[in-house]
Amino acid sequence: MMIRRPYPEDSPENGPAGRERGFALLAVLWSVALLALLGARLVAGARAEAQLAAAWCATAEAEAAAASGVREAMFRLRAGGAPAEPGPGGLAFHSRIGTAEVAVVAASPRGLVNPNTAPPALLAALLEQTGLPPTAAAAALRALLSWRAAAPVQHLTELALLPGMDEAALAVLRPWLSLFNPGAVEAPLAPPAVRRALARSGAQQEAAGEDPGPLAEVSALASLPGGGRFLRRAVLRLEPPGVLDWEAGEE
């Protein structure tokens, strides 16, 4: 007697019920894969949002610390009776505000160069020290002289628009300039780069406006342990106390 073995297609697994179970298994596997993909995307999105929120918090903390550094500079400059502008060495100090380390430097505008009134020779001598190629420095100088002949520079950030000027050169040039010096640059109050430019150019600068009283150009750089940084610049009037300019620097 011959025993017939069932062919594979005759097995229960390959019958209608078996095929249904196979399709159900595939559907479950696809669903699990889709849910895993969605879960991974949700986790990645949540991580990115958390990092963004942490960066915003760090920026806000550094910004607040830099503003506190400016206020501390005002207090120090006005402490002890009559207000006085920063002397020949300027005013420089470090403060810890919260978790931030704040480096503050204050200088008198009288030792800085006003791009609206400075002689061309003095501006040329300053531009030479920024690292710009001679052709670029000459182009920036021509554009600045043409610009101020039509209308005064209103804010030092406008100098970034000068032909030939780049961000690196402007970052070097910016601490040597002030729109709030109404008269000649006072060499004893000037930083070394300005004194070198004065000596090289031999330029004399005439008074250009009313004396605004004692002022201080202040920059406060706040640094956080995690690497967050914020630079705040301000021009302070010391008597009566007030803020003439308030600028966020690039840092």
mmCIF file of C-alpha atoms in Angstrom:
data_model
loop_
_atom_site.group_PDB
_atom_site.id
_atom_site.type_symbol
_atom_site.label_atom_id
_atom_site.label_comp_id
_atom_site.label_asym_id
_atom_site.label_seq_id
_atom_site.Cartn_x
_atom_site.Cartn_y
_atom_site.Cartn_z
ATOM 1 C CA MET A 1 0.000 0.000 0.000
ATOM 2 C CA MET A 2 1.468 3.348 -1.061
ATOM 3 C CA ILE A 3 1.234 6.255 1.361
ATOM 4 C CA ARG A 4 0.869 9.620 -0.365
ATOM 5 C CA ARG A 5 2.755 12.424 1.262
ATOM 6 C CA PRO A 6 1.076 15.830 1.079
ATOM 7 C CA TYR A 7 2.677 18.299 -1.286
ATOM 8 C CA PRO A 8 3.701 21.644 0.242
ATOM 9 C CA GLU A 9 0.754 23.369 -1.310
ATOM 10 C CA ASP A 10 -1.489 20.899 0.474
ATOM 11 C CA SER A 11 -0.123 21.859 3.927
ATOM 12 C CA PRO A 12 -2.268 23.926 6.299
ATOM 13 C CA GLU A 13 0.289 26.729 6.245
ATOM 14 C CA ASN A 14 -0.282 27.243 2.515
ATOM 15 C CA GLY A 15 -4.008 27.099 2.716
ATOM 16 C CA PRO A 16 -6.264 30.132 2.964
ATOM 17 C CA ALA A 17 -5.855 30.371 6.739
ATOM 18 C CA GLY A 18 -2.057 30.131 6.451
ATOM 19 C CA ARG A 19 -1.919 32.891 3.846
ATOM 20 C CA GLU A 20 -4.047 35.138 6.020
ATOM 21 C CA ARG A 21 -1.708 34.573 8.946
ATOM 22 C CA GLY A 22 1.259 35.419 6.702
ATOM 23 C CA PHE A 23 -0.303 38.679 5.546
ATOM 24 C CA ALA A 24 -1.180 39.544 9.135
ATOM 25 C CA LEU A 25 2.430 38.911 10.193
ATOM 26 C CA LEU A 26 3.749 41.151 7.400
ATOM 27 C CA ALA A 27 1.300 43.876 8.373
ATOM 28 C CA VAL A 28 2.434 43.662 11.991
ATOM 29 C CA LEU A 29 6.103 43.837 10.976
ATOM 30 C CA TRP A 30 5.503 46.852 8.739
ATOM 31 C CA SER A 31 3.541 48.554 11.507
ATOM 32 C CA VAL A 32 6.331 47.919 14.021
ATOM 33 C CA ALA A 33 8.918 49.291 11.560
ATOM 34 C CA LEU A 34 6.797 52.379 10.886
ATOM 35 C CA LEU A 35 6.268 53.016 14.596
ATOM 36 C CA ALA A 36 10.002 52.593 15.222
ATOM 37 C CA LEU A 37 10.775 55.109 12.467
ATOM 38 C CA LEU A 38 8.241 57.586 13.816
ATOM 39 C CA GLY A 39 9.599 57.116 17.325
ATOM 40 C CA ALA A 40 13.163 57.745 16.153
ATOM 41 C CA ARG A 41 12.083 60.934 14.376
ATOM 42 C CA LEU A 42 10.205 62.121 17.454
ATOM 43 C CA VAL A 43 13.219 61.478 19.665
ATOM 44 C CA ALA A 44 15.538 63.263 17.218
ATOM 45 C CA GLY A 45 13.147 66.217 17.015
ATOM 46 C CA ALA A 46 12.846 66.422 20.778
ATOM 47 C CA ARG A 47 16.629 66.291 21.134
ATOM 48 C CA ALA A 48 17.071 69.081 18.565
ATOM 49 C CA GLU A 49 14.446 71.225 20.300
ATOM 50 C CA ALA A 50 16.132 70.656 23.645
ATOM 51 C CA GLN A 51 19.491 71.690 22.206
ATOM 52 C CA LEU A 52 17.938 74.779 20.640
ATOM 53 C CA ALA A 53 16.259 75.719 23.907
ATOM 54 C CA ALA A 54 19.552 75.256 25.771
ATOM 55 C CA ALA A 55 21.325 77.483 23.230
ATOM 56 C CA TRP A 56 18.666 80.186 23.618
ATOM 57 C CA CYS A 57 18.949 80.003 27.404
ATOM 58 C CA ALA A 58 22.743 80.266 27.200
ATOM 59 C CA THR A 59 22.502 83.277 24.895
ATOM 60 C CA ALA A 60 19.997 84.982 27.195
ATOM 61 C CA GLU A 61 22.195 84.302 30.231
ATOM 62 C CA ALA A 62 25.300 85.637 28.483
ATOM 63 C CA GLU A 63 23.414 88.703 27.234
ATOM 64 C CA ALA A 64 22.128 89.493 30.736
ATOM 65 C CA ALA A 65 25.626 89.038 32.184
ATOM 66 C CA ALA A 66 27.146 91.377 29.582
ATOM 67 C CA ALA A 67 24.514 94.027 30.352
ATOM 68 C CA SER A 68 25.340 93.677 34.049
ATOM 69 C CA GLY A 69 29.009 94.218 33.200
ATOM 70 C CA VAL A 70 28.140 97.517 31.497
ATOM 71 C CA ARG A 71 26.167 98.632 34.547
ATOM 72 C CA GLU A 72 29.068 97.705 36.819
ATOM 73 C CA ALA A 73 31.381 99.819 34.655
ATOM 74 C CA MET A 74 29.023 102.786 35.076
ATOM 75 C CA PHE A 75 29.049 102.263 38.847
ATOM 76 C CA ARG A 76 32.839 102.022 39.014
ATOM 77 C CA LEU A 77 33.372 105.094 36.847
ATOM 78 C CA ARG A 78 30.995 107.183 38.930
ATOM 79 C CA ALA A 79 32.019 105.846 42.340
ATOM 80 C CA GLY A 80 33.900 108.028 44.777
ATOM 81 C CA GLY A 81 32.424 111.427 44.086
ATOM 82 C CA ALA A 82 32.934 113.401 40.893
ATOM 83 C CA PRO A 83 32.628 111.353 37.721
ATOM 84 C CA ALA A 84 35.782 110.845 35.723
ATOM 85 C CA GLU A 85 36.422 109.385 32.321
ATOM 86 C CA PRO A 86 38.744 106.411 31.983
ATOM 87 C CA GLY A 87 42.349 107.538 32.244
ATOM 88 C CA PRO A 88 45.269 106.787 29.928
ATOM 89 C CA GLY A 89 45.200 103.108 30.823
ATOM 90 C CA GLY A 90 41.439 102.912 30.472
ATOM 91 C CA LEU A 91 39.376 100.801 32.833
ATOM 92 C CA ALA A 92 39.520 97.008 32.632
ATOM 93 C CA PHE A 93 38.183 94.412 35.036
ATOM 94 C CA HIS A 94 36.692 90.920 35.247
ATOM 95 C CA SER A 95 33.520 89.968 37.084
ATOM 96 C CA ARG A 96 31.739 86.684 37.707
ATOM 97 C CA ILE A 97 27.996 87.115 37.224
ATOM 98 C CA GLY A 98 26.099 83.891 37.803
ATOM 99 C CA THR A 99 28.040 81.262 35.887
ATOM 100 C CA ALA A 100 29.390 83.809 33.384
ATOM 101 C CA GLU A 101 32.839 85.336 33.346
ATOM 102 C CA VAL A 102 32.570 88.941 32.135
ATOM 103 C CA ALA A 103 35.543 90.907 30.773
ATOM 104 C CA VAL A 104 34.857 94.656 30.728
ATOM 105 C CA VAL A 105 36.927 97.389 29.069
ATOM 106 C CA ALA A 106 36.094 101.096 29.160
ATOM 107 C CA ALA A 107 37.841 103.859 27.247
ATOM 108 C CA SER A 108 37.312 107.565 26.777
ATOM 109 C CA PRO A 109 35.885 108.560 23.366
ATOM 110 C CA ARG A 110 38.380 111.434 23.439
ATOM 111 C CA GLY A 111 41.136 108.939 22.754
ATOM 112 C CA LEU A 112 39.300 107.370 19.789
ATOM 113 C CA VAL A 113 38.878 108.432 16.173
ATOM 114 C CA ASN A 114 35.602 109.868 14.885
ATOM 115 C CA PRO A 115 35.206 108.633 11.289
ATOM 116 C CA ASN A 116 32.935 111.592 10.521
ATOM 117 C CA THR A 117 35.567 114.219 11.345
ATOM 118 C CA ALA A 118 38.981 112.533 11.247
ATOM 119 C CA PRO A 119 41.481 113.773 8.640
ATOM 120 C CA PRO A 120 41.929 111.380 5.703
ATOM 121 C CA ALA A 121 45.583 110.798 6.623
ATOM 122 C CA LEU A 122 44.601 109.585 10.100
ATOM 123 C CA LEU A 123 41.941 107.253 8.719
ATOM 124 C CA ALA A 124 44.413 105.892 6.162
ATOM 125 C CA ALA A 125 46.970 105.211 8.902
ATOM 126 C CA LEU A 126 44.343 103.349 10.928
ATOM 127 C CA LEU A 127 43.198 101.262 7.967
ATOM 128 C CA GLU A 128 46.800 100.234 7.317
ATOM 129 C CA GLN A 129 46.806 98.484 10.703
ATOM 130 C CA THR A 130 43.684 96.392 10.066
ATOM 131 C CA GLY A 131 45.381 93.883 7.786
ATOM 132 C CA LEU A 132 43.471 94.964 4.685
ATOM 133 C CA PRO A 133 45.435 94.831 1.420
ATOM 134 C CA PRO A 134 46.510 98.343 0.315
ATOM 135 C CA THR A 135 44.069 98.391 -2.600
ATOM 136 C CA ALA A 136 41.158 97.385 -0.354
ATOM 137 C CA ALA A 137 42.137 99.931 2.317
ATOM 138 C CA ALA A 138 42.335 102.677 -0.328
ATOM 139 C CA ALA A 139 38.899 101.708 -1.679
ATOM 140 C CA ALA A 140 37.378 101.747 1.820
ATOM 141 C CA LEU A 141 38.899 105.169 2.534
ATOM 142 C CA ARG A 142 37.594 106.693 -0.720
ATOM 143 C CA ALA A 143 34.116 105.313 -0.056
ATOM 144 C CA LEU A 144 34.086 106.597 3.535
ATOM 145 C CA LEU A 145 35.158 110.109 2.514
ATOM 146 C CA SER A 146 32.480 110.186 -0.187
ATOM 147 C CA TRP A 147 29.869 108.834 2.226
ATOM 148 C CA ARG A 148 30.498 111.354 5.013
ATOM 149 C CA ALA A 149 30.549 114.229 2.519
ATOM 150 C CA ALA A 150 26.919 113.412 1.730
ATOM 151 C CA ALA A 151 25.725 112.453 5.227
ATOM 152 C CA PRO A 152 27.442 111.544 8.497
ATOM 153 C CA VAL A 153 27.879 107.943 9.550
ATOM 154 C CA GLN A 154 25.092 107.226 12.033
ATOM 155 C CA HIS A 155 26.373 103.929 13.419
ATOM 156 C CA LEU A 156 29.740 102.213 13.227
ATOM 157 C CA THR A 157 28.152 99.000 11.947
ATOM 158 C CA GLU A 158 27.501 100.899 8.697
ATOM 159 C CA LEU A 159 31.228 100.700 7.948
ATOM 160 C CA ALA A 160 30.714 97.029 7.037
ATOM 161 C CA LEU A 161 29.076 98.333 3.841
ATOM 162 C CA LEU A 162 32.249 100.052 2.636
ATOM 163 C CA PRO A 163 33.826 98.548 -0.501
ATOM 164 C CA GLY A 164 37.022 96.740 0.400
ATOM 165 C CA MET A 165 36.046 96.291 4.053
ATOM 166 C CA ASP A 166 35.690 92.772 5.432
ATOM 167 C CA GLU A 167 34.451 91.445 8.766
ATOM 168 C CA ALA A 168 37.918 90.681 10.112
ATOM 169 C CA ALA A 169 39.214 94.183 9.357
ATOM 170 C CA LEU A 170 36.112 95.832 10.821
ATOM 171 C CA ALA A 171 36.483 93.780 14.010
ATOM 172 C CA VAL A 172 40.036 95.143 14.352
ATOM 173 C CA LEU A 173 39.058 98.719 13.455
ATOM 174 C CA ARG A 174 35.886 98.981 15.545
ATOM 175 C CA PRO A 175 37.517 99.455 19.022
ATOM 176 C CA TRP A 176 39.569 102.399 17.713
ATOM 177 C CA LEU A 177 36.559 104.426 16.567
ATOM 178 C CA SER A 178 33.885 106.502 18.266
ATOM 179 C CA LEU A 179 31.149 108.734 16.903
ATOM 180 C CA PHE A 180 31.074 110.561 20.261
ATOM 181 C CA ASN A 181 34.463 112.297 20.179
ATOM 182 C CA PRO A 182 33.564 115.907 19.347
ATOM 183 C CA GLY A 183 37.114 117.149 18.996
ATOM 184 C CA ALA A 184 40.716 116.221 18.465
ATOM 185 C CA VAL A 185 41.986 112.811 19.481
ATOM 186 C CA GLU A 186 43.784 113.099 22.811
ATOM 187 C CA ALA A 187 46.858 110.926 22.420
ATOM 188 C CA PRO A 188 47.333 110.245 26.176
ATOM 189 C CA LEU A 189 43.843 108.646 26.247
ATOM 190 C CA ALA A 190 44.270 106.734 22.987
ATOM 191 C CA PRO A 191 44.993 103.004 22.597
ATOM 192 C CA PRO A 192 48.394 102.126 21.108
ATOM 193 C CA ALA A 193 47.071 101.634 17.564
ATOM 194 C CA VAL A 194 45.534 105.120 17.528
ATOM 195 C CA ARG A 195 48.731 106.667 18.902
ATOM 196 C CA ARG A 196 50.712 104.967 16.141
ATOM 197 C CA ALA A 197 48.264 106.281 13.532
ATOM 198 C CA LEU A 198 48.518 109.791 14.958
ATOM 199 C CA ALA A 199 52.300 109.679 14.839
ATOM 200 C CA ARG A 200 52.343 108.245 11.321
ATOM 201 C CA SER A 201 49.822 110.689 9.880
ATOM 202 C CA GLY A 202 50.829 113.840 11.769
ATOM 203 C CA ALA A 203 47.165 114.815 11.467
ATOM 204 C CA GLN A 204 45.509 117.426 13.635
ATOM 205 C CA GLN A 205 41.771 117.200 14.246
ATOM 206 C CA GLU A 206 39.644 120.232 14.954
ATOM 207 C CA ALA A 207 36.698 120.338 17.356
ATOM 208 C CA ALA A 208 33.563 119.319 15.509
ATOM 209 C CA GLY A 209 30.732 119.869 17.964
ATOM 210 C CA GLU A 210 29.567 120.674 21.448
ATOM 211 C CA ASP A 211 31.361 118.973 24.319
ATOM 212 C CA PRO A 212 28.946 116.273 25.610
ATOM 213 C CA GLY A 213 30.696 116.007 28.983
ATOM 214 C CA PRO A 214 32.396 112.938 30.429
ATOM 215 C CA LEU A 215 31.678 109.817 28.413
ATOM 216 C CA ALA A 216 32.894 106.225 28.366
ATOM 217 C CA GLU A 217 32.926 103.663 25.562
ATOM 218 C CA VAL A 218 32.345 100.290 27.253
ATOM 219 C CA SER A 219 32.545 96.753 25.906
ATOM 220 C CA ALA A 220 31.538 93.772 28.034
ATOM 221 C CA LEU A 221 32.177 90.217 26.836
ATOM 222 C CA ALA A 222 30.356 87.489 28.792
ATOM 223 C CA SER A 223 31.564 83.888 28.464
ATOM 224 C CA LEU A 224 29.768 80.811 29.813
ATOM 225 C CA PRO A 225 31.405 77.515 30.844
ATOM 226 C CA GLY A 226 29.602 75.705 28.014
ATOM 227 C CA GLY A 227 31.015 78.047 25.400
ATOM 228 C CA GLY A 228 28.188 80.614 25.060
ATOM 229 C CA ARG A 229 29.421 84.177 24.503
ATOM 230 C CA PHE A 230 27.826 87.590 24.110
ATOM 231 C CA LEU A 231 29.410 90.999 23.501
ATOM 232 C CA ARG A 232 27.655 94.191 24.568
ATOM 233 C CA ARG A 233 28.947 97.642 23.639
ATOM 234 C CA ALA A 234 27.623 100.876 25.080
ATOM 235 C CA VAL A 235 28.432 104.573 25.213
ATOM 236 C CA LEU A 236 27.742 105.914 28.698
ATOM 237 C CA ARG A 237 27.226 109.505 29.755
ATOM 238 C CA LEU A 238 28.559 109.733 33.269
ATOM 239 C CA GLU A 239 26.963 113.000 34.395
ATOM 240 C CA PRO A 240 24.040 113.019 34.432
ATOM 241 C CA PRO A 241 24.124 109.226 34.037
ATOM 242 C CA GLY A 242 22.641 107.840 30.862
ATOM 243 C CA VAL A 243 23.171 105.560 27.896
ATOM 244 C CA LEU A 244 23.847 107.218 24.535
ATOM 245 C CA ASP A 245 24.334 104.046 22.510
ATOM 246 C CA TRP A 246 23.539 100.372 23.149
ATOM 247 C CA GLU A 247 24.835 97.822 20.687
ATOM 248 C CA ALA A 248 25.128 94.062 20.507
ATOM 249 C CA GLY A 249 28.480 93.128 19.059
ATOM 250 C CA GLU A 250 29.375 90.156 16.904
ATOM 251 C CA GLU A 251 31.062 87.429 18.923
#
